[in-house]
Tab-separated table of C-alpha atoms in Angstrom:
chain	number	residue	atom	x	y	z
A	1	UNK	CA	0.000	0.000	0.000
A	2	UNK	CA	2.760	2.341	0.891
A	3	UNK	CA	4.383	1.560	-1.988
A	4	UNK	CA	1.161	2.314	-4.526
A	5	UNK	CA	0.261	5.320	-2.249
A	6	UNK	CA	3.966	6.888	-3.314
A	7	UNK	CA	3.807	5.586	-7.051
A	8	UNK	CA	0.873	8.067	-7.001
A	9	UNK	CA	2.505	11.126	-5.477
A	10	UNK	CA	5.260	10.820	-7.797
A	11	UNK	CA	3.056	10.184	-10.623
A	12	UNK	CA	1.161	13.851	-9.611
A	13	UNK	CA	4.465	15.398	-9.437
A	14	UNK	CA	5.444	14.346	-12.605
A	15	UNK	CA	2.386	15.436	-13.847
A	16	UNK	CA	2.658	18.773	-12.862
A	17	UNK	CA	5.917	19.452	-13.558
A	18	UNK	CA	5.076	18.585	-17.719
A	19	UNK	CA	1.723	20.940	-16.635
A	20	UNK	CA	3.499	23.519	-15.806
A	21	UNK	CA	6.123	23.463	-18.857
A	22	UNK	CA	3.262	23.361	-20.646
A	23	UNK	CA	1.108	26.069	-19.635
A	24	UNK	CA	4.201	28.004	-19.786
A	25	UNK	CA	5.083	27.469	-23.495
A	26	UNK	CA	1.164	28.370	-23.789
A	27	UNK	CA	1.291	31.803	-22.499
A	28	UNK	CA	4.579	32.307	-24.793
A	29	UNK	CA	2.924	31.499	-27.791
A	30	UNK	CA	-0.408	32.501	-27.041
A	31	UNK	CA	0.934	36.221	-26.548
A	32	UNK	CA	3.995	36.211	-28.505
A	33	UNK	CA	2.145	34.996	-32.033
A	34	UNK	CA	-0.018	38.181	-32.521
A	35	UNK	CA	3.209	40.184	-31.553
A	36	UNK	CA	4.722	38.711	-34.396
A	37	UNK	CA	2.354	38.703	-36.952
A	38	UNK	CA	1.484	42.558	-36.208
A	39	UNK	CA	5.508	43.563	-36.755
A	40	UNK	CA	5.607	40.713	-39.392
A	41	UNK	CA	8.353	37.739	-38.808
A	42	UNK	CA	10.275	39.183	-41.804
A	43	UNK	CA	10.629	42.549	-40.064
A	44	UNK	CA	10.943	41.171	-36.125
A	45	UNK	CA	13.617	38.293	-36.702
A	46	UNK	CA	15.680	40.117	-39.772
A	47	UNK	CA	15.634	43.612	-38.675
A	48	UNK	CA	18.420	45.220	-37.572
A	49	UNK	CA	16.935	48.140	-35.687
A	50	UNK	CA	15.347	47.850	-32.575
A	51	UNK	CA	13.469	51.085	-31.493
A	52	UNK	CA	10.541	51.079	-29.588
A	53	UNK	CA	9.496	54.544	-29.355
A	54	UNK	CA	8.771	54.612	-33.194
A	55	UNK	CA	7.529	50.734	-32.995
A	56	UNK	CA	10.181	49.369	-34.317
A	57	UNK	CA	11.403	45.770	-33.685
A	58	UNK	CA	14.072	44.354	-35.113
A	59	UNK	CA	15.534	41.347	-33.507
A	60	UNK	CA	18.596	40.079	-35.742
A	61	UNK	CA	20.840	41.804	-33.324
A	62	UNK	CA	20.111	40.773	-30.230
A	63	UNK	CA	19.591	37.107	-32.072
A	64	UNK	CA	23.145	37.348	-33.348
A	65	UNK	CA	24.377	38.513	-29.400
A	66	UNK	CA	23.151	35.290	-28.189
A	67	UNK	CA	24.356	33.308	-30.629
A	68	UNK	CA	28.606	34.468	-30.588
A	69	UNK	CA	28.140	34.639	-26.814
A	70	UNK	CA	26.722	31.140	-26.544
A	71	UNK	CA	29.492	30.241	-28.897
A	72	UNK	CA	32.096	31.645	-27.076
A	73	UNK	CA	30.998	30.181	-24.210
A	74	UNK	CA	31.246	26.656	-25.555
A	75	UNK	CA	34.825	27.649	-26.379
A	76	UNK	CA	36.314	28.193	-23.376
A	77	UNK	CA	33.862	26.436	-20.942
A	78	UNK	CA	33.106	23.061	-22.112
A	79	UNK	CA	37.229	22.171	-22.861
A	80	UNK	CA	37.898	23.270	-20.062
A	81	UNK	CA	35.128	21.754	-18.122
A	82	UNK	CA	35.750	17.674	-19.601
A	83	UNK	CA	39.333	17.902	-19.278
A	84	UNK	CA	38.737	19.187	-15.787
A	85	UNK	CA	36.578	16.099	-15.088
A	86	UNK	CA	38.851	13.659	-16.738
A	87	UNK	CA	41.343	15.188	-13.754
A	88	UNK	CA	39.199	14.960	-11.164
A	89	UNK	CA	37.836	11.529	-12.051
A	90	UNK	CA	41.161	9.621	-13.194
A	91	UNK	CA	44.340	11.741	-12.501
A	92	UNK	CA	43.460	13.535	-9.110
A	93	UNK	CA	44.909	12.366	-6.102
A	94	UNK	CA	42.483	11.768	-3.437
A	95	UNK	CA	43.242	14.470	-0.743
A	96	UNK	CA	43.435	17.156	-3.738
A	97	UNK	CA	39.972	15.789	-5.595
A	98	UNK	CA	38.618	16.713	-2.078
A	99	UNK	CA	39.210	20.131	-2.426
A	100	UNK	CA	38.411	20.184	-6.446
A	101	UNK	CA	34.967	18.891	-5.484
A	102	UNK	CA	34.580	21.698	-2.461
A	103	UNK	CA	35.606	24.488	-5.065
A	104	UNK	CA	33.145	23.408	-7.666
A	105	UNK	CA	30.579	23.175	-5.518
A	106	UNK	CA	30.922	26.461	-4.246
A	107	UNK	CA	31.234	27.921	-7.810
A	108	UNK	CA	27.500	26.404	-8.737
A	109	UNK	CA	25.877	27.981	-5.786
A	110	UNK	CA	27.797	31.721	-6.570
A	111	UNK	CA	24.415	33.921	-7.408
A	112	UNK	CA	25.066	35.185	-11.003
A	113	UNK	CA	25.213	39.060	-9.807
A	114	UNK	CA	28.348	37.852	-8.053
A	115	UNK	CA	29.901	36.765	-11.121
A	116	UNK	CA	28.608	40.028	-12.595
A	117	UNK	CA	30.100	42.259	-10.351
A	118	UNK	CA	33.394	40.084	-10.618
A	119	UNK	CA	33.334	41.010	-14.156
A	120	UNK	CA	32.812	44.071	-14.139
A	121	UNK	CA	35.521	45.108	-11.440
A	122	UNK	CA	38.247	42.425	-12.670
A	123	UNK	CA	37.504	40.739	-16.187
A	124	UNK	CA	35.916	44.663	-17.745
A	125	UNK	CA	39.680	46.397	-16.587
A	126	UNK	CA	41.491	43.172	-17.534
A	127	UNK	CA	40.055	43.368	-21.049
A	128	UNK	CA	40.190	47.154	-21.249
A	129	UNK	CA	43.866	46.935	-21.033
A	130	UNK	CA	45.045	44.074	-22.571
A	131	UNK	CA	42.678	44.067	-25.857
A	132	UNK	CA	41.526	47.308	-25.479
A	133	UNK	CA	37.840	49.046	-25.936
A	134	UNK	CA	35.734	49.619	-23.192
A	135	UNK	CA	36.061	46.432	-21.782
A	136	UNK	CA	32.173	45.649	-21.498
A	137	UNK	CA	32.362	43.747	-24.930
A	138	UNK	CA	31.183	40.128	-26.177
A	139	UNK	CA	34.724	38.638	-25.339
A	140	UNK	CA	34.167	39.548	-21.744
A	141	UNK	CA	30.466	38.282	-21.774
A	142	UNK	CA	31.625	34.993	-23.564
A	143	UNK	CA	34.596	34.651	-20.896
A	144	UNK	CA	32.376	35.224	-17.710
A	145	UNK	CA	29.555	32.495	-19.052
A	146	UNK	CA	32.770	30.003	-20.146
A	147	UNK	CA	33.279	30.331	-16.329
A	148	UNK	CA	29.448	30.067	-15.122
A	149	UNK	CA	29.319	26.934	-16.500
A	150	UNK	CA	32.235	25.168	-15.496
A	151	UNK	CA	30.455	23.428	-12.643
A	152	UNK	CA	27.435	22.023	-14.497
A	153	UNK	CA	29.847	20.694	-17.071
A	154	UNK	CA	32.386	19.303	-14.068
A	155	UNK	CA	29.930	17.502	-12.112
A	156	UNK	CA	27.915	15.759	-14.814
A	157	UNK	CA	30.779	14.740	-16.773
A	158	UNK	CA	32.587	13.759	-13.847
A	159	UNK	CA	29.304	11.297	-12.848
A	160	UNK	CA	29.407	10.134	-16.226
A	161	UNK	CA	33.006	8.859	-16.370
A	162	UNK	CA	33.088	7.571	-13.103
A	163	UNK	CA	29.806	5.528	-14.008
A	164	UNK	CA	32.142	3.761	-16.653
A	165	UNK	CA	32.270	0.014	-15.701
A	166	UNK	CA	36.040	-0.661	-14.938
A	167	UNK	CA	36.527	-3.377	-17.437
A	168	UNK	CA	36.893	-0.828	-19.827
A	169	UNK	CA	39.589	0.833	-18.434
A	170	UNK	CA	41.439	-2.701	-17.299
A	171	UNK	CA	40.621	-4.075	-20.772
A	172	UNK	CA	42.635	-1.394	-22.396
A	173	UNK	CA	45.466	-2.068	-19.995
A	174	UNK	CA	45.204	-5.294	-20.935
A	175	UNK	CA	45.886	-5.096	-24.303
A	176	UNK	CA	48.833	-2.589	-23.918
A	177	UNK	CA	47.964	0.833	-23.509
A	178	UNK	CA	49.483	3.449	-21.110
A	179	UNK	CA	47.139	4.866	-18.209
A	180	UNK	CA	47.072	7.991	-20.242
A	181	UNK	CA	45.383	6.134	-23.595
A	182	UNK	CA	43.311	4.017	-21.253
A	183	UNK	CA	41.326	6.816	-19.903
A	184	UNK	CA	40.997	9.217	-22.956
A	185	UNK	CA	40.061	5.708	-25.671
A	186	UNK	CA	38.401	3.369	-23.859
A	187	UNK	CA	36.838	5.475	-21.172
A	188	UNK	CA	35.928	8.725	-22.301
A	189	UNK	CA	34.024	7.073	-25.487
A	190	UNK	CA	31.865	4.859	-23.409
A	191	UNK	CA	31.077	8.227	-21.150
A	192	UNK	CA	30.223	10.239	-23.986
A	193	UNK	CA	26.509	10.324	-23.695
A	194	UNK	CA	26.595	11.598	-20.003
A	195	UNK	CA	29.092	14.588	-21.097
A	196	UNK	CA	27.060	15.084	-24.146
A	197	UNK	CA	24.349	15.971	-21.487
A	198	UNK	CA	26.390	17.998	-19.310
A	199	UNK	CA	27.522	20.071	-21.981
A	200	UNK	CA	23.707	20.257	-22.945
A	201	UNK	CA	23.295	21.321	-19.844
A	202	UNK	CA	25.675	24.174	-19.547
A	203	UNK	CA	24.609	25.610	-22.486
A	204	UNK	CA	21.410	25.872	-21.556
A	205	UNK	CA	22.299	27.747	-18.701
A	206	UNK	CA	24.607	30.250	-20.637
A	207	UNK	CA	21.679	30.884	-23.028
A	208	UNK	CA	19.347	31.312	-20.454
A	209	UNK	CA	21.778	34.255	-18.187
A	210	UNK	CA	20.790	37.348	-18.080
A	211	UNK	CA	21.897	39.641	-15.199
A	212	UNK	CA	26.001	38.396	-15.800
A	213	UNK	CA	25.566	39.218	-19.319
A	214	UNK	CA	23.956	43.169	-18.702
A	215	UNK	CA	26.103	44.224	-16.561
A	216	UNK	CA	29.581	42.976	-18.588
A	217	UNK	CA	27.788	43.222	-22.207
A	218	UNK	CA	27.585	46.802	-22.905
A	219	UNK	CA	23.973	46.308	-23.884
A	220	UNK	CA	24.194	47.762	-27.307
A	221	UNK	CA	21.217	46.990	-29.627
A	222	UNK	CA	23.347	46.903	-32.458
A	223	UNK	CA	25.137	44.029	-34.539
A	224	UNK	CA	28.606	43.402	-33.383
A	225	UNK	CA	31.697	43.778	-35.493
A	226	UNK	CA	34.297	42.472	-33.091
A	227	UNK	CA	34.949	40.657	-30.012
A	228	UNK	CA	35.702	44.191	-28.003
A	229	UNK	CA	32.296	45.611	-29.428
A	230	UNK	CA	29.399	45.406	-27.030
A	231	UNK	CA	26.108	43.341	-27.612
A	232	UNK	CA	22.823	42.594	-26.237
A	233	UNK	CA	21.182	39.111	-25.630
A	234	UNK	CA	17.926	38.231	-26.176
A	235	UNK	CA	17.426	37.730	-22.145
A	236	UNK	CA	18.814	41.147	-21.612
A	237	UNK	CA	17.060	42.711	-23.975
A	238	UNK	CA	13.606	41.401	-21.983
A	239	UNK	CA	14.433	42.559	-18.871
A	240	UNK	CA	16.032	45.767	-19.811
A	241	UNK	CA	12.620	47.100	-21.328
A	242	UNK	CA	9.963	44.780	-19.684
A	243	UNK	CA	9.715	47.502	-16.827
A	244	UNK	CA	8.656	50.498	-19.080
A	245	UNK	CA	6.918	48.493	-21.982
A	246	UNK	CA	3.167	48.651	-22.734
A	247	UNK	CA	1.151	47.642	-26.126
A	248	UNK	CA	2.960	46.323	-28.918
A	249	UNK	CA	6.338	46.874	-27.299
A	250	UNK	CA	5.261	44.514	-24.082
A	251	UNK	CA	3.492	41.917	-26.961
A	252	UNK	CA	6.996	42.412	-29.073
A	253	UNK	CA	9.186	41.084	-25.597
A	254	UNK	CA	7.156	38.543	-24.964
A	255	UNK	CA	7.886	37.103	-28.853
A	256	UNK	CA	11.379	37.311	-27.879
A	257	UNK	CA	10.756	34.968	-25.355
A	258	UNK	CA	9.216	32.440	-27.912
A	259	UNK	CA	12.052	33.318	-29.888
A	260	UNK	CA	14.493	32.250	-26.894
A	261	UNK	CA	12.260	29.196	-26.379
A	262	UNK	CA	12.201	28.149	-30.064
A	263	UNK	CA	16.420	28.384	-29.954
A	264	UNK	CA	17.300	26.867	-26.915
A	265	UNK	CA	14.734	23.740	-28.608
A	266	UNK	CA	16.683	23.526	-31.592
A	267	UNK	CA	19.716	23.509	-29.624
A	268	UNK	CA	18.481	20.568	-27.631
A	269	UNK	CA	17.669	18.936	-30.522
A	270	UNK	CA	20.599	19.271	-33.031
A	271	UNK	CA	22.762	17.828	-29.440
A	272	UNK	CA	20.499	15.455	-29.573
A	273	UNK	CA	21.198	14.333	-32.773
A	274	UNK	CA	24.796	14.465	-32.709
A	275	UNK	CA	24.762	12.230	-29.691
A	276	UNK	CA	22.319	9.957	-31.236
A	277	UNK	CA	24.647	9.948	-34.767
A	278	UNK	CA	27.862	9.262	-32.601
A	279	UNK	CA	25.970	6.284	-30.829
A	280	UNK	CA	25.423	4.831	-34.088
């Protein structure tokens, strides 16, 4: 009986968890459709100007923010983030992994305005003076969200190699192969779904950021032409203007958040396939 009685609850739970997600994804749509068809999707996702005291909407640049950011992101976080694994999971001694595991840890529960503020006093000057610029630029964003998600990456990857069943890694010893080739040929392959969905995972995340990326972004509706030129993200372009906006201009941010929606689904789903592709 107690065993039915708990099926149940986490049968409800389940339930209203894909609810919610749901009812979510209909508000989005519901209210971000009209918005879309009234600018026309032409003019919202191509156009390059986005001013909404004359009621104009153009979202290509804050579109193209998102996408080098996320990009640069991937760069420097998820290399960093399986190799750091592979460490902590193979090559670590134990007193040291200790530590490793404490720091990580501590780096997933930072609040994102902390790594905001530590990029704008330390990464914004840092860039400033070696690349020059004003500092507040897409390299800076890109850096800063490499380093937000570092722990996602670390601990799911980390799971995922450590879940490897041992015969792999004896097998390869077996047949010849140094500790070294062991670890990054036999066990890294057979772990490669797991990090697949850490680095899912992270990515999600660094699409998803918003108050890191205003205050280190420069916020500048406008294309970018180089890594020291300042952006804006579709996130940061909601909340910077959802305080002020009414009518169409309201309607017009809540498209961008179907817009956000609709890429962070293709994302999932082009990792998706890769992973699938590699596993067969």
């Amino acid at each position: 009986m107690k065993e039915k009685i708990m099926q149940a609850v986490f049968a409800i739970i389940a339930c209203v968890s894909i609810l919610s997600v749901t009812l979510i994804c209909l508000f989005l749509f519901v209210n971000g459709i009209p918005a879309i068809g009234k600018i026309g999707p032409l003019a919202f996702l191509s156009g390059t100007a986005w001013k909404p005291d004359k009621n104009i909407f153009g979202l290509a640049p804050m579109i193209l923010g998102s996408l080098y950011v996320t990009a640069g992101a991937i760069l420097t976080g998820v290399p960093t983030g399986v190799l750091t694994a592979v460490f902590m999971a193979r090559f670590c001694p134990q007193k040291l992994h200790g530590v490793l595991q404490s720091a990580v840890s501590l780096m997933a529960g930072v609040p994102s305005v902390i790594y905001g503020f530590f990029g704008l006093m330390v990464m914004v000057p840092a860039i400033r003076f070696l690349v020059g610029g004003s500092g507040k630029s897409m390299l800076t964003a890109a850096i800063l969200l490499g380093m937000m998600i570092l722990p996602t990456i670390i601990n799911v990857s980390e799971t995922a190699i450590q879940a490897v069943p041992e015969s792999y890694y004896e097998g390869a010893l077996a047949l010849g192969a140094t500790h070294e080739r062991s670890v990054f040929f036999a066990v890294l392959p057979a772990a490669r779904s797991g990090i697949m969905a850490g680095v899912i995972l992270g990515v999600g995340r660094s699409i998803g950021e918003t108050m890191a990326v205003i205050m280190v972004a420069g916020n500048q509706a406008a294309i970018p032409d180089s890594l020291t030129h300042g952006l804006r993200t579709l996130t940061a372009n909601i909340v910077m203007d959802m305080g002020y906006a009414a009518d169409l201009h309201r309607e017009a941010l809540i498209a961008t958040g179907v817009v956000l929606f609709v890429f962070i689904l293709i994302i999932n789903v082009l990792f998706s396939l890769a992973k699938r592709g590699r596993t067969q």
